Amino acid sequence: MRKFTILLILPIFAFASSSETNYDIIERTLNFLLFFGILLYFAAKPLKQMYLNRINGIANKLETIQDKLQASKHKRDEAVKRVEEAKLNAASLIETARKEAVLISEKVKKDSEQEIANLEKSFKEQQEFEERKMTKVVVNEILNEVFAGDNLKVDQKELVNIILKKVS
């Protein structure tokens, strides 16, 4: 760095030493080319390295951006795949639900028909029971009336025969 500074200041001393106003373009051009050459000699490596570092930095950033882009594309593809799978699953679930609804409605219908049949059977049995009960009550009332009065006198043998006929 010290050499660089000295080389920058050296042409100033060269021009300061001449007292004549000589506008010689050749010496000035040679001085400028010499200055530029020395400057290029000392500054070329750091500038080149800085330029390469900048290129590498940009390339690395571009590579990371491309990696992120590929990762996001991969995630998007996976999301699309999951959406398609979800659609297929939803369609199969809907179909299964429809089948289950049909099966459940058929089961409810069968159970309802069975319950109605049981209720009708129970009603008929209850009706028969009530008819037998009424018959017993009516027969009992008639027999009580008949036996309560002295109009009918049945001896024991005839009563046993009547009962045996009814039983058999």
Tab-separated table of N, CA and C in Angstrom:
chain	number	residue	atom	x	y	z
A	1	MET	N	0.821	-1.181	0.000
A	1	MET	CA	0.000	0.000	0.000
A	1	MET	C	0.873	1.257	0.000
A	2	ARG	N	1.985	1.153	0.707
A	2	ARG	CA	2.904	2.288	0.795
A	2	ARG	C	3.548	2.581	-0.568
A	3	LYS	N	3.877	1.484	-1.265
A	3	LYS	CA	4.463	1.627	-2.591
A	3	LYS	C	3.457	2.272	-3.545
A	4	PHE	N	2.245	1.882	-3.391
A	4	PHE	CA	1.176	2.400	-4.250
A	4	PHE	C	1.033	3.906	-4.062
A	5	THR	N	1.069	4.359	-2.841
A	5	THR	CA	0.945	5.775	-2.535
A	5	THR	C	2.146	6.558	-3.089
A	6	ILE	N	3.300	5.986	-2.955
A	6	ILE	CA	4.514	6.659	-3.462
A	6	ILE	C	4.431	6.781	-4.975
A	7	LEU	N	3.973	5.739	-5.626
A	7	LEU	CA	3.877	5.775	-7.075
A	7	LEU	C	2.815	6.780	-7.546
A	8	LEU	N	1.799	6.989	-6.778
A	8	LEU	CA	0.797	7.986	-7.127
A	8	LEU	C	1.350	9.416	-6.980
A	9	ILE	N	2.115	9.628	-5.984
A	9	ILE	CA	2.629	10.965	-5.705
A	9	ILE	C	3.844	11.308	-6.578
A	10	LEU	N	4.608	10.350	-7.037
A	10	LEU	CA	5.817	10.549	-7.821
A	10	LEU	C	5.590	11.375	-9.093
A	11	PRO	N	4.546	11.143	-9.903
A	11	PRO	CA	4.358	11.981	-11.087
A	11	PRO	C	4.073	13.444	-10.735
A	12	ILE	N	3.497	13.695	-9.580
A	12	ILE	CA	3.221	15.076	-9.178
A	12	ILE	C	4.542	15.822	-8.965
A	13	PHE	N	5.507	15.170	-8.351
A	13	PHE	CA	6.816	15.791	-8.136
A	13	PHE	C	7.534	16.023	-9.467
A	14	ALA	N	7.328	15.116	-10.407
A	14	ALA	CA	7.979	15.276	-11.708
A	14	ALA	C	7.449	16.521	-12.414
A	15	PHE	N	6.179	16.778	-12.357
A	15	PHE	CA	5.600	17.952	-13.000
A	15	PHE	C	5.906	19.234	-12.211
A	16	ALA	N	6.033	19.105	-10.937
A	16	ALA	CA	6.297	20.268	-10.107
A	16	ALA	C	7.718	20.783	-10.304
A	17	SER	N	8.649	19.957	-10.702
A	17	SER	CA	10.033	20.371	-10.857
A	17	SER	C	10.269	21.212	-12.113
A	18	SER	N	9.436	21.089	-13.116
A	18	SER	CA	9.680	21.864	-14.331
A	18	SER	C	9.047	23.238	-14.188
A	19	SER	N	9.830	24.270	-14.485
A	19	SER	CA	9.336	25.629	-14.388
A	19	SER	C	8.855	26.147	-15.728
A	20	GLU	N	9.172	25.505	-16.756
A	20	GLU	CA	8.752	25.918	-18.074
A	20	GLU	C	7.341	25.455	-18.321
A	21	THR	N	6.658	26.182	-19.085
A	21	THR	CA	5.318	25.768	-19.483
A	21	THR	C	5.441	25.047	-20.803
A	22	ASN	N	5.749	23.832	-20.711
A	22	ASN	CA	5.908	23.003	-21.890
A	22	ASN	C	4.680	22.109	-21.992
A	23	TYR	N	4.023	22.263	-23.075
A	23	TYR	CA	2.827	21.455	-23.266
A	23	TYR	C	3.140	20.280	-24.176
A	24	ASP	N	4.069	19.517	-23.777
A	24	ASP	CA	4.441	18.383	-24.606
A	24	ASP	C	3.509	17.223	-24.289
A	25	ILE	N	2.738	16.850	-25.233
A	25	ILE	CA	1.732	15.812	-25.068
A	25	ILE	C	2.344	14.428	-24.959
A	26	ILE	N	3.489	14.225	-25.576
A	26	ILE	CA	4.105	12.895	-25.583
A	26	ILE	C	4.575	12.534	-24.182
A	27	GLU	N	5.245	13.427	-23.488
A	27	GLU	CA	5.698	13.117	-22.147
A	27	GLU	C	4.522	12.888	-21.197
A	28	ARG	N	3.533	13.687	-21.360
A	28	ARG	CA	2.344	13.522	-20.492
A	28	ARG	C	1.648	12.190	-20.766
A	29	THR	N	1.564	11.840	-22.025
A	29	THR	CA	0.932	10.565	-22.361
A	29	THR	C	1.761	9.420	-21.825
A	30	LEU	N	3.097	9.523	-21.968
A	30	LEU	CA	3.969	8.478	-21.423
A	30	LEU	C	3.842	8.404	-19.902
A	31	ASN	N	3.786	9.551	-19.255
A	31	ASN	CA	3.599	9.567	-17.800
A	31	ASN	C	2.264	8.917	-17.411
A	32	PHE	N	1.244	9.285	-18.165
A	32	PHE	CA	-0.072	8.709	-17.853
A	32	PHE	C	-0.072	7.186	-18.066
A	33	LEU	N	0.531	6.736	-19.182
A	33	LEU	CA	0.591	5.297	-19.446
A	33	LEU	C	1.430	4.584	-18.399
A	34	LEU	N	2.538	5.209	-18.005
A	34	LEU	CA	3.359	4.625	-16.957
A	34	LEU	C	2.584	4.553	-15.642
A	35	PHE	N	1.939	5.649	-15.316
A	35	PHE	CA	1.110	5.659	-14.098
A	35	PHE	C	0.018	4.590	-14.161
A	36	PHE	N	-0.660	4.528	-15.284
A	36	PHE	CA	-1.739	3.549	-15.432
A	36	PHE	C	-1.194	2.124	-15.368
A	37	GLY	N	-0.013	1.889	-15.971
A	37	GLY	CA	0.612	0.571	-15.927
A	37	GLY	C	0.968	0.164	-14.506
A	38	ILE	N	1.585	1.102	-13.755
A	38	ILE	CA	1.944	0.808	-12.356
A	38	ILE	C	0.685	0.583	-11.528
A	39	LEU	N	-0.289	1.448	-11.755
A	39	LEU	CA	-1.560	1.291	-11.036
A	39	LEU	C	-2.199	-0.055	-11.367
A	40	LEU	N	-2.166	-0.419	-12.623
A	40	LEU	CA	-2.734	-1.704	-13.042
A	40	LEU	C	-1.942	-2.856	-12.454
A	41	TYR	N	-0.613	-2.707	-12.382
A	41	TYR	CA	0.222	-3.767	-11.836
A	41	TYR	C	-0.120	-4.034	-10.369
A	42	PHE	N	-0.273	-2.981	-9.591
A	42	PHE	CA	-0.542	-3.150	-8.165
A	42	PHE	C	-2.028	-3.391	-7.857
A	43	ALA	N	-2.907	-2.826	-8.643
A	43	ALA	CA	-4.340	-2.915	-8.318
A	43	ALA	C	-5.046	-4.026	-9.086
A	44	ALA	N	-4.370	-4.629	-10.043
A	44	ALA	CA	-5.046	-5.632	-10.873
A	44	ALA	C	-5.445	-6.858	-10.069
A	45	LYS	N	-4.516	-7.380	-9.263
A	45	LYS	CA	-4.832	-8.591	-8.497
A	45	LYS	C	-5.971	-8.363	-7.506
A	46	PRO	N	-5.929	-7.312	-6.700
A	46	PRO	CA	-7.053	-7.098	-5.775
A	46	PRO	C	-8.371	-6.835	-6.516
A	47	LEU	N	-8.278	-6.060	-7.614
A	47	LEU	CA	-9.506	-5.798	-8.372
A	47	LEU	C	-10.037	-7.064	-9.028
A	48	LYS	N	-9.120	-7.858	-9.556
A	48	LYS	CA	-9.519	-9.128	-10.183
A	48	LYS	C	-10.126	-10.060	-9.139
A	49	GLN	N	-9.469	-10.130	-7.973
A	49	GLN	CA	-9.983	-10.994	-6.902
A	49	GLN	C	-11.351	-10.502	-6.424
A	50	MET	N	-11.511	-9.204	-6.287
A	50	MET	CA	-12.784	-8.628	-5.882
A	50	MET	C	-13.859	-8.922	-6.937
A	51	TYR	N	-13.484	-8.798	-8.205
A	51	TYR	CA	-14.410	-9.085	-9.295
A	51	TYR	C	-14.809	-10.577	-9.281
A	52	LEU	N	-13.809	-11.466	-9.094
A	52	LEU	CA	-14.111	-12.910	-9.026
A	52	LEU	C	-14.980	-13.246	-7.811
A	53	ASN	N	-14.691	-12.583	-6.679
A	53	ASN	CA	-15.513	-12.798	-5.478
A	53	ASN	C	-16.953	-12.355	-5.720
A	54	ARG	N	-17.071	-11.237	-6.390
A	54	ARG	CA	-18.420	-10.741	-6.709
A	54	ARG	C	-19.142	-11.713	-7.637
A	55	ILE	N	-18.442	-12.211	-8.653
A	55	ILE	CA	-19.046	-13.196	-9.571
A	55	ILE	C	-19.438	-14.457	-8.819
A	56	ASN	N	-18.528	-14.941	-7.950
A	56	ASN	CA	-18.834	-16.148	-7.163
A	56	ASN	C	-20.007	-15.914	-6.220
A	57	GLY	N	-20.054	-14.728	-5.620
A	57	GLY	CA	-21.175	-14.408	-4.726
A	57	GLY	C	-22.496	-14.408	-5.486
A	58	ILE	N	-22.480	-13.799	-6.659
A	58	ILE	CA	-23.705	-13.762	-7.476
A	58	ILE	C	-24.077	-15.179	-7.911
A	59	ALA	N	-23.051	-15.963	-8.304
A	59	ALA	CA	-23.325	-17.354	-8.719
A	59	ALA	C	-23.888	-18.161	-7.560
A	60	ASN	N	-23.336	-17.974	-6.359
A	60	ASN	CA	-23.846	-18.693	-5.183
A	60	ASN	C	-25.282	-18.292	-4.870
A	61	LYS	N	-25.553	-16.990	-4.937
A	61	LYS	CA	-26.918	-16.527	-4.694
A	61	LYS	C	-27.874	-17.090	-5.733
A	62	LEU	N	-27.424	-17.092	-6.997
A	62	LEU	CA	-28.249	-17.641	-8.064
A	62	LEU	C	-28.502	-19.134	-7.836
A	63	GLU	N	-27.456	-19.832	-7.406
A	63	GLU	CA	-27.605	-21.260	-7.136
A	63	GLU	C	-28.563	-21.515	-5.977
A	64	THR	N	-28.452	-20.722	-4.900
A	64	THR	CA	-29.380	-20.910	-3.773
A	64	THR	C	-30.804	-20.560	-4.179
A	65	ILE	N	-30.940	-19.533	-5.007
A	65	ILE	CA	-32.284	-19.170	-5.476
A	65	ILE	C	-32.856	-20.285	-6.344
A	66	GLN	N	-32.009	-20.860	-7.201
A	66	GLN	CA	-32.480	-21.967	-8.031
A	66	GLN	C	-32.824	-23.177	-7.183
A	67	ASP	N	-32.016	-23.442	-6.146
A	67	ASP	CA	-32.338	-24.550	-5.235
A	67	ASP	C	-33.680	-24.318	-4.548
A	68	LYS	N	-33.888	-23.087	-4.079
A	68	LYS	CA	-35.164	-22.755	-3.437
A	68	LYS	C	-36.313	-22.892	-4.427
A	69	LEU	N	-36.066	-22.475	-5.668
A	69	LEU	CA	-37.087	-22.594	-6.704
A	69	LEU	C	-37.417	-24.063	-6.967
A	70	GLN	N	-36.382	-24.891	-7.050
A	70	GLN	CA	-36.613	-26.328	-7.258
A	70	GLN	C	-37.353	-26.930	-6.064
A	71	ALA	N	-36.961	-26.517	-4.863
A	71	ALA	CA	-37.636	-27.027	-3.659
A	71	ALA	C	-39.097	-26.598	-3.648
A	72	SER	N	-39.358	-25.343	-4.014
A	72	SER	CA	-40.754	-24.889	-4.029
A	72	SER	C	-41.539	-25.597	-5.124
A	73	LYS	N	-40.904	-25.858	-6.274
A	73	LYS	CA	-41.587	-26.622	-7.322
A	73	LYS	C	-41.880	-28.032	-6.840
A	74	HIS	N	-40.919	-28.622	-6.148
A	74	HIS	CA	-41.122	-29.977	-5.609
A	74	HIS	C	-42.258	-29.982	-4.590
A	75	LYS	N	-42.267	-28.981	-3.719
A	75	LYS	CA	-43.347	-28.883	-2.730
A	75	LYS	C	-44.686	-28.666	-3.408
A	76	ARG	N	-44.697	-27.835	-4.455
A	76	ARG	CA	-45.942	-27.592	-5.187
A	76	ARG	C	-46.423	-28.874	-5.844
A	77	ASP	N	-45.490	-29.621	-6.441
A	77	ASP	CA	-45.868	-30.896	-7.063
A	77	ASP	C	-46.415	-31.879	-6.025
A	78	GLU	N	-45.769	-31.913	-4.860
A	78	GLU	CA	-46.269	-32.783	-3.789
A	78	GLU	C	-47.646	-32.335	-3.322
A	79	ALA	N	-47.829	-31.024	-3.216
A	79	ALA	CA	-49.139	-30.505	-2.797
A	79	ALA	C	-50.199	-30.853	-3.829
A	80	VAL	N	-49.860	-30.724	-5.109
A	80	VAL	CA	-50.815	-31.089	-6.167
A	80	VAL	C	-51.130	-32.573	-6.083
A	81	LYS	N	-50.103	-33.380	-5.836
A	81	LYS	CA	-50.309	-34.825	-5.714
A	81	LYS	C	-51.218	-35.136	-4.521
A	82	ARG	N	-50.965	-34.452	-3.397
A	82	ARG	CA	-51.810	-34.674	-2.213
A	82	ARG	C	-53.239	-34.217	-2.457
A	83	VAL	N	-53.400	-33.129	-3.208
A	83	VAL	CA	-54.748	-32.650	-3.532
A	83	VAL	C	-55.470	-33.699	-4.391
A	84	GLU	N	-54.769	-34.261	-5.362
A	84	GLU	CA	-55.373	-35.293	-6.205
A	84	GLU	C	-55.736	-36.520	-5.377
A	85	GLU	N	-54.825	-36.914	-4.480
A	85	GLU	CA	-55.122	-38.051	-3.602
A	85	GLU	C	-56.317	-37.740	-2.707
A	86	ALA	N	-56.371	-36.512	-2.215
A	86	ALA	CA	-57.500	-36.117	-1.364
A	86	ALA	C	-58.801	-36.148	-2.152
A	87	LYS	N	-58.744	-35.729	-3.423
A	87	LYS	CA	-59.945	-35.784	-4.262
A	87	LYS	C	-60.390	-37.224	-4.458
A	88	LEU	N	-59.422	-38.107	-4.722
A	88	LEU	CA	-59.762	-39.525	-4.892
A	88	LEU	C	-60.322	-40.105	-3.593
A	89	ASN	N	-59.678	-39.762	-2.476
A	89	ASN	CA	-60.167	-40.237	-1.179
A	89	ASN	C	-61.568	-39.700	-0.896
A	90	ALA	N	-61.772	-38.438	-1.226
A	90	ALA	CA	-63.095	-37.838	-1.002
A	90	ALA	C	-64.141	-38.537	-1.856
A	91	ALA	N	-63.781	-38.829	-3.104
A	91	ALA	CA	-64.729	-39.518	-3.984
A	91	ALA	C	-65.046	-40.913	-3.445
A	92	SER	N	-64.016	-41.616	-2.979
A	92	SER	CA	-64.267	-42.955	-2.434
A	92	SER	C	-65.063	-42.867	-1.131
A	93	LEU	N	-64.777	-41.846	-0.317
A	93	LEU	CA	-65.538	-41.674	0.922
A	93	LEU	C	-67.000	-41.355	0.624
A	94	ILE	N	-67.222	-40.538	-0.398
A	94	ILE	CA	-68.605	-40.213	-0.769
A	94	ILE	C	-69.320	-41.470	-1.242
A	95	GLU	N	-68.633	-42.265	-2.062
A	95	GLU	CA	-69.239	-43.507	-2.561
A	95	GLU	C	-69.520	-44.458	-1.395
A	96	THR	N	-68.570	-44.578	-0.480
A	96	THR	CA	-68.763	-45.435	0.692
A	96	THR	C	-69.916	-44.923	1.541
A	97	ALA	N	-69.985	-43.624	1.715
A	97	ALA	CA	-71.072	-43.036	2.515
A	97	ALA	C	-72.425	-43.301	1.853
A	98	ARG	N	-72.473	-43.207	0.534
A	98	ARG	CA	-73.725	-43.499	-0.168
A	98	ARG	C	-74.126	-44.955	0.035
A	99	LYS	N	-73.148	-45.857	-0.100
A	99	LYS	CA	-73.445	-47.280	0.105
A	99	LYS	C	-73.909	-47.532	1.534
A	100	GLU	N	-73.215	-46.917	2.487
A	100	GLU	CA	-73.608	-47.087	3.885
A	100	GLU	C	-74.999	-46.516	4.131
A	101	ALA	N	-75.300	-45.385	3.506
A	101	ALA	CA	-76.632	-44.787	3.675
A	101	ALA	C	-77.702	-45.731	3.135
A	102	VAL	N	-77.425	-46.351	1.984
A	102	VAL	CA	-78.387	-47.307	1.416
A	102	VAL	C	-78.536	-48.497	2.358
A	103	LEU	N	-77.419	-49.028	2.852
A	103	LEU	CA	-77.480	-50.174	3.761
A	103	LEU	C	-78.214	-49.816	5.054
A	104	ILE	N	-77.927	-48.641	5.574
A	104	ILE	CA	-78.582	-48.220	6.817
A	104	ILE	C	-80.075	-48.023	6.583
A	105	SER	N	-80.445	-47.420	5.449
A	105	SER	CA	-81.875	-47.227	5.178
A	105	SER	C	-82.579	-48.563	5.007
A	106	GLU	N	-81.904	-49.521	4.342
A	106	GLU	CA	-82.492	-50.858	4.202
A	106	GLU	C	-82.630	-51.524	5.564
A	107	LYS	N	-81.614	-51.376	6.413
A	107	LYS	CA	-81.672	-51.972	7.746
A	107	LYS	C	-82.793	-51.340	8.563
A	108	VAL	N	-82.892	-50.011	8.490
A	108	VAL	CA	-83.957	-49.323	9.221
A	108	VAL	C	-85.318	-49.775	8.705
A	109	LYS	N	-85.414	-49.937	7.390
A	109	LYS	CA	-86.670	-50.388	6.801
A	109	LYS	C	-87.006	-51.796	7.288
A	110	LYS	N	-86.006	-52.697	7.276
A	110	LYS	CA	-86.234	-54.067	7.763
A	110	LYS	C	-86.617	-54.053	9.234
A	111	ASP	N	-85.853	-53.274	10.022
A	111	ASP	CA	-86.144	-53.208	11.456
A	111	ASP	C	-87.542	-52.639	11.698
A	112	SER	N	-87.912	-51.636	10.923
A	112	SER	CA	-89.244	-51.049	11.076
A	112	SER	C	-90.326	-52.055	10.711
A	113	GLU	N	-90.108	-52.765	9.605
A	113	GLU	CA	-91.086	-53.787	9.205
A	113	GLU	C	-91.187	-54.869	10.263
A	114	GLN	N	-90.025	-55.281	10.804
A	114	GLN	CA	-90.028	-56.309	11.854
A	114	GLN	C	-90.750	-55.787	13.100
A	115	GLU	N	-90.496	-54.532	13.449
A	115	GLU	CA	-91.152	-53.943	14.620
A	115	GLU	C	-92.659	-53.847	14.404
A	116	ILE	N	-93.052	-53.455	13.178
A	116	ILE	CA	-94.484	-53.385	12.865
A	116	ILE	C	-95.108	-54.762	12.954
A	117	ALA	N	-94.406	-55.771	12.426
A	117	ALA	CA	-94.922	-57.148	12.487
A	117	ALA	C	-95.041	-57.597	13.938
A	118	ASN	N	-94.033	-57.280	14.742
A	118	ASN	CA	-94.088	-57.654	16.167
A	118	ASN	C	-95.245	-56.939	16.872
A	119	LEU	N	-95.427	-55.651	16.546
A	119	LEU	CA	-96.527	-54.915	17.167
A	119	LEU	C	-97.881	-55.490	16.745
A	120	GLU	N	-98.019	-55.846	15.455
A	120	GLU	CA	-99.274	-56.451	14.986
A	120	GLU	C	-99.512	-57.787	15.679
A	121	LYS	N	-98.440	-58.592	15.795
A	121	LYS	CA	-98.560	-59.892	16.468
A	121	LYS	C	-98.954	-59.690	17.930
A	122	SER	N	-98.277	-58.724	18.578
A	122	SER	CA	-98.579	-58.442	19.971
A	122	SER	C	-100.026	-57.948	20.108
A	123	PHE	N	-100.447	-57.101	19.153
A	123	PHE	CA	-101.821	-56.609	19.182
A	123	PHE	C	-102.815	-57.754	19.025
A	124	LYS	N	-102.535	-58.666	18.088
A	124	LYS	CA	-103.438	-59.816	17.893
A	124	LYS	C	-103.473	-60.701	19.130
A	125	GLU	N	-102.298	-60.941	19.716
A	125	GLU	CA	-102.263	-61.760	20.931
A	125	GLU	C	-103.028	-61.083	22.062
A	126	GLN	N	-102.821	-59.770	22.192
A	126	GLN	CA	-103.542	-59.027	23.229
A	126	GLN	C	-105.048	-59.069	22.965
A	127	GLN	N	-105.412	-58.944	21.673
A	127	GLN	CA	-106.831	-58.987	21.306
A	127	GLN	C	-107.422	-60.359	21.638
A	128	GLU	N	-106.692	-61.424	21.293
A	128	GLU	CA	-107.172	-62.783	21.608
A	128	GLU	C	-107.281	-62.983	23.109
A	129	PHE	N	-106.267	-62.458	23.832
A	129	PHE	CA	-106.291	-62.580	25.283
A	129	PHE	C	-107.515	-61.872	25.857
A	130	GLU	N	-107.764	-60.640	25.341
A	130	GLU	CA	-108.921	-59.883	25.819
A	130	GLU	C	-110.225	-60.594	25.450
A	131	GLU	N	-110.271	-61.202	24.243
A	131	GLU	CA	-111.485	-61.939	23.852
A	131	GLU	C	-111.696	-63.134	24.778
A	132	ARG	N	-110.644	-63.879	25.072
A	132	ARG	CA	-110.778	-65.025	25.991
A	132	ARG	C	-111.195	-64.555	27.373
A	133	LYS	N	-110.595	-63.431	27.785
A	133	LYS	CA	-110.939	-62.894	29.100
A	133	LYS	C	-112.416	-62.500	29.135
A	134	MET	N	-112.869	-61.800	28.074
A	134	MET	CA	-114.277	-61.400	28.013
A	134	MET	C	-115.187	-62.629	27.972
A	135	THR	N	-114.740	-63.622	27.192
A	135	THR	CA	-115.542	-64.852	27.117
A	135	THR	C	-115.653	-65.489	28.491
A	136	LYS	N	-114.553	-65.555	29.210
A	136	LYS	CA	-114.571	-66.134	30.552
A	136	LYS	C	-115.490	-65.337	31.474
A	137	VAL	N	-115.376	-63.984	31.345
A	137	VAL	CA	-116.205	-63.139	32.208
A	137	VAL	C	-117.688	-63.359	31.899
A	138	VAL	N	-118.007	-63.387	30.587
A	138	VAL	CA	-119.411	-63.575	30.192
A	138	VAL	C	-119.892	-64.950	30.617
A	139	VAL	N	-119.077	-65.970	30.354
A	139	VAL	CA	-119.474	-67.339	30.741
A	139	VAL	C	-119.617	-67.429	32.245
A	140	ASN	N	-118.703	-66.790	32.951
A	140	ASN	CA	-118.762	-66.815	34.412
A	140	ASN	C	-120.025	-66.132	34.906
A	141	GLU	N	-120.390	-64.991	34.298
A	141	GLU	CA	-121.615	-64.298	34.710
A	141	GLU	C	-122.850	-65.153	34.416
A	142	ILE	N	-122.855	-65.760	33.227
A	142	ILE	CA	-124.008	-66.601	32.871
A	142	ILE	C	-124.097	-67.782	33.817
A	143	LEU	N	-122.978	-68.433	34.072
A	143	LEU	CA	-122.995	-69.591	34.976
A	143	LEU	C	-123.404	-69.178	36.386
A	144	ASN	N	-122.947	-68.017	36.825
A	144	ASN	CA	-123.333	-67.542	38.147
A	144	ASN	C	-124.836	-67.284	38.209
A	145	GLU	N	-125.358	-66.713	37.125
A	145	GLU	CA	-126.794	-66.485	37.100
A	145	GLU	C	-127.554	-67.813	37.106
A	146	VAL	N	-127.082	-68.746	36.303
A	146	VAL	CA	-127.772	-70.038	36.197
A	146	VAL	C	-127.671	-70.779	37.523
A	147	PHE	N	-126.479	-70.822	38.082
A	147	PHE	CA	-126.317	-71.574	39.325
A	147	PHE	C	-126.898	-70.825	40.513
A	148	ALA	N	-127.017	-69.523	40.409
A	148	ALA	CA	-127.571	-68.757	41.509
A	148	ALA	C	-129.068	-69.027	41.643
A	149	GLY	N	-129.680	-69.237	40.509
A	149	GLY	CA	-131.106	-69.511	40.564
A	149	GLY	C	-131.361	-70.989	40.809
A	150	ASP	N	-132.554	-71.308	41.255
A	150	ASP	CA	-132.887	-72.700	41.530
A	150	ASP	C	-133.504	-73.356	40.298
A	151	ASN	N	-133.458	-72.707	39.187
A	151	ASN	CA	-134.083	-73.242	37.970
A	151	ASN	C	-133.359	-74.467	37.450
A	152	LEU	N	-132.088	-74.496	37.578
A	152	LEU	CA	-131.317	-75.596	36.997
A	152	LEU	C	-130.690	-76.386	38.109
A	153	LYS	N	-130.991	-77.630	38.057
A	153	LYS	CA	-130.379	-78.508	39.028
A	153	LYS	C	-129.683	-79.597	38.257
A	154	VAL	N	-128.374	-79.640	38.409
A	154	VAL	CA	-127.566	-80.630	37.710
A	154	VAL	C	-126.888	-81.444	38.784
A	155	ASP	N	-126.959	-82.733	38.569
A	155	ASP	CA	-126.278	-83.543	39.563
A	155	ASP	C	-124.808	-83.653	39.218
A	156	GLN	N	-124.072	-84.220	40.078
A	156	GLN	CA	-122.634	-84.230	39.976
A	156	GLN	C	-122.154	-85.051	38.796
A	157	LYS	N	-122.782	-86.121	38.451
A	157	LYS	CA	-122.363	-86.980	37.339
A	157	LYS	C	-122.552	-86.251	36.018
A	158	GLU	N	-123.628	-85.582	35.880
A	158	GLU	CA	-123.873	-84.842	34.628
A	158	GLU	C	-122.842	-83.694	34.477
A	159	LEU	N	-122.513	-83.018	35.548
A	159	LEU	CA	-121.537	-81.941	35.509
A	159	LEU	C	-120.165	-82.476	35.109
A	160	VAL	N	-119.801	-83.629	35.645
A	160	VAL	CA	-118.513	-84.241	35.302
A	160	VAL	C	-118.507	-84.627	33.833
A	161	ASN	N	-119.602	-85.160	33.311
A	161	ASN	CA	-119.689	-85.548	31.898
A	161	ASN	C	-119.584	-84.319	30.995
A	162	ILE	N	-120.242	-83.256	31.364
A	162	ILE	CA	-120.192	-82.022	30.561
A	162	ILE	C	-118.760	-81.490	30.528
A	163	ILE	N	-118.102	-81.491	31.649
A	163	ILE	CA	-116.733	-80.996	31.731
A	163	ILE	C	-115.813	-81.885	30.916
A	164	LEU	N	-116.013	-83.190	30.975
A	164	LEU	CA	-115.168	-84.102	30.198
A	164	LEU	C	-115.374	-83.921	28.699
A	165	LYS	N	-116.591	-83.642	28.302
A	165	LYS	CA	-116.872	-83.392	26.863
A	165	LYS	C	-116.175	-82.118	26.417
A	166	LYS	N	-116.179	-81.095	27.239
A	166	LYS	CA	-115.557	-79.836	26.878
A	166	LYS	C	-114.033	-79.959	26.832
A	167	VAL	N	-113.515	-80.748	27.759
A	167	VAL	CA	-112.072	-80.917	27.823
A	167	VAL	C	-111.568	-81.711	26.625
A	168	SER	N	-112.247	-82.731	26.216
A	168	SER	CA	-111.790	-83.577	25.134
A	168	SER	C	-112.237	-83.017	23.839
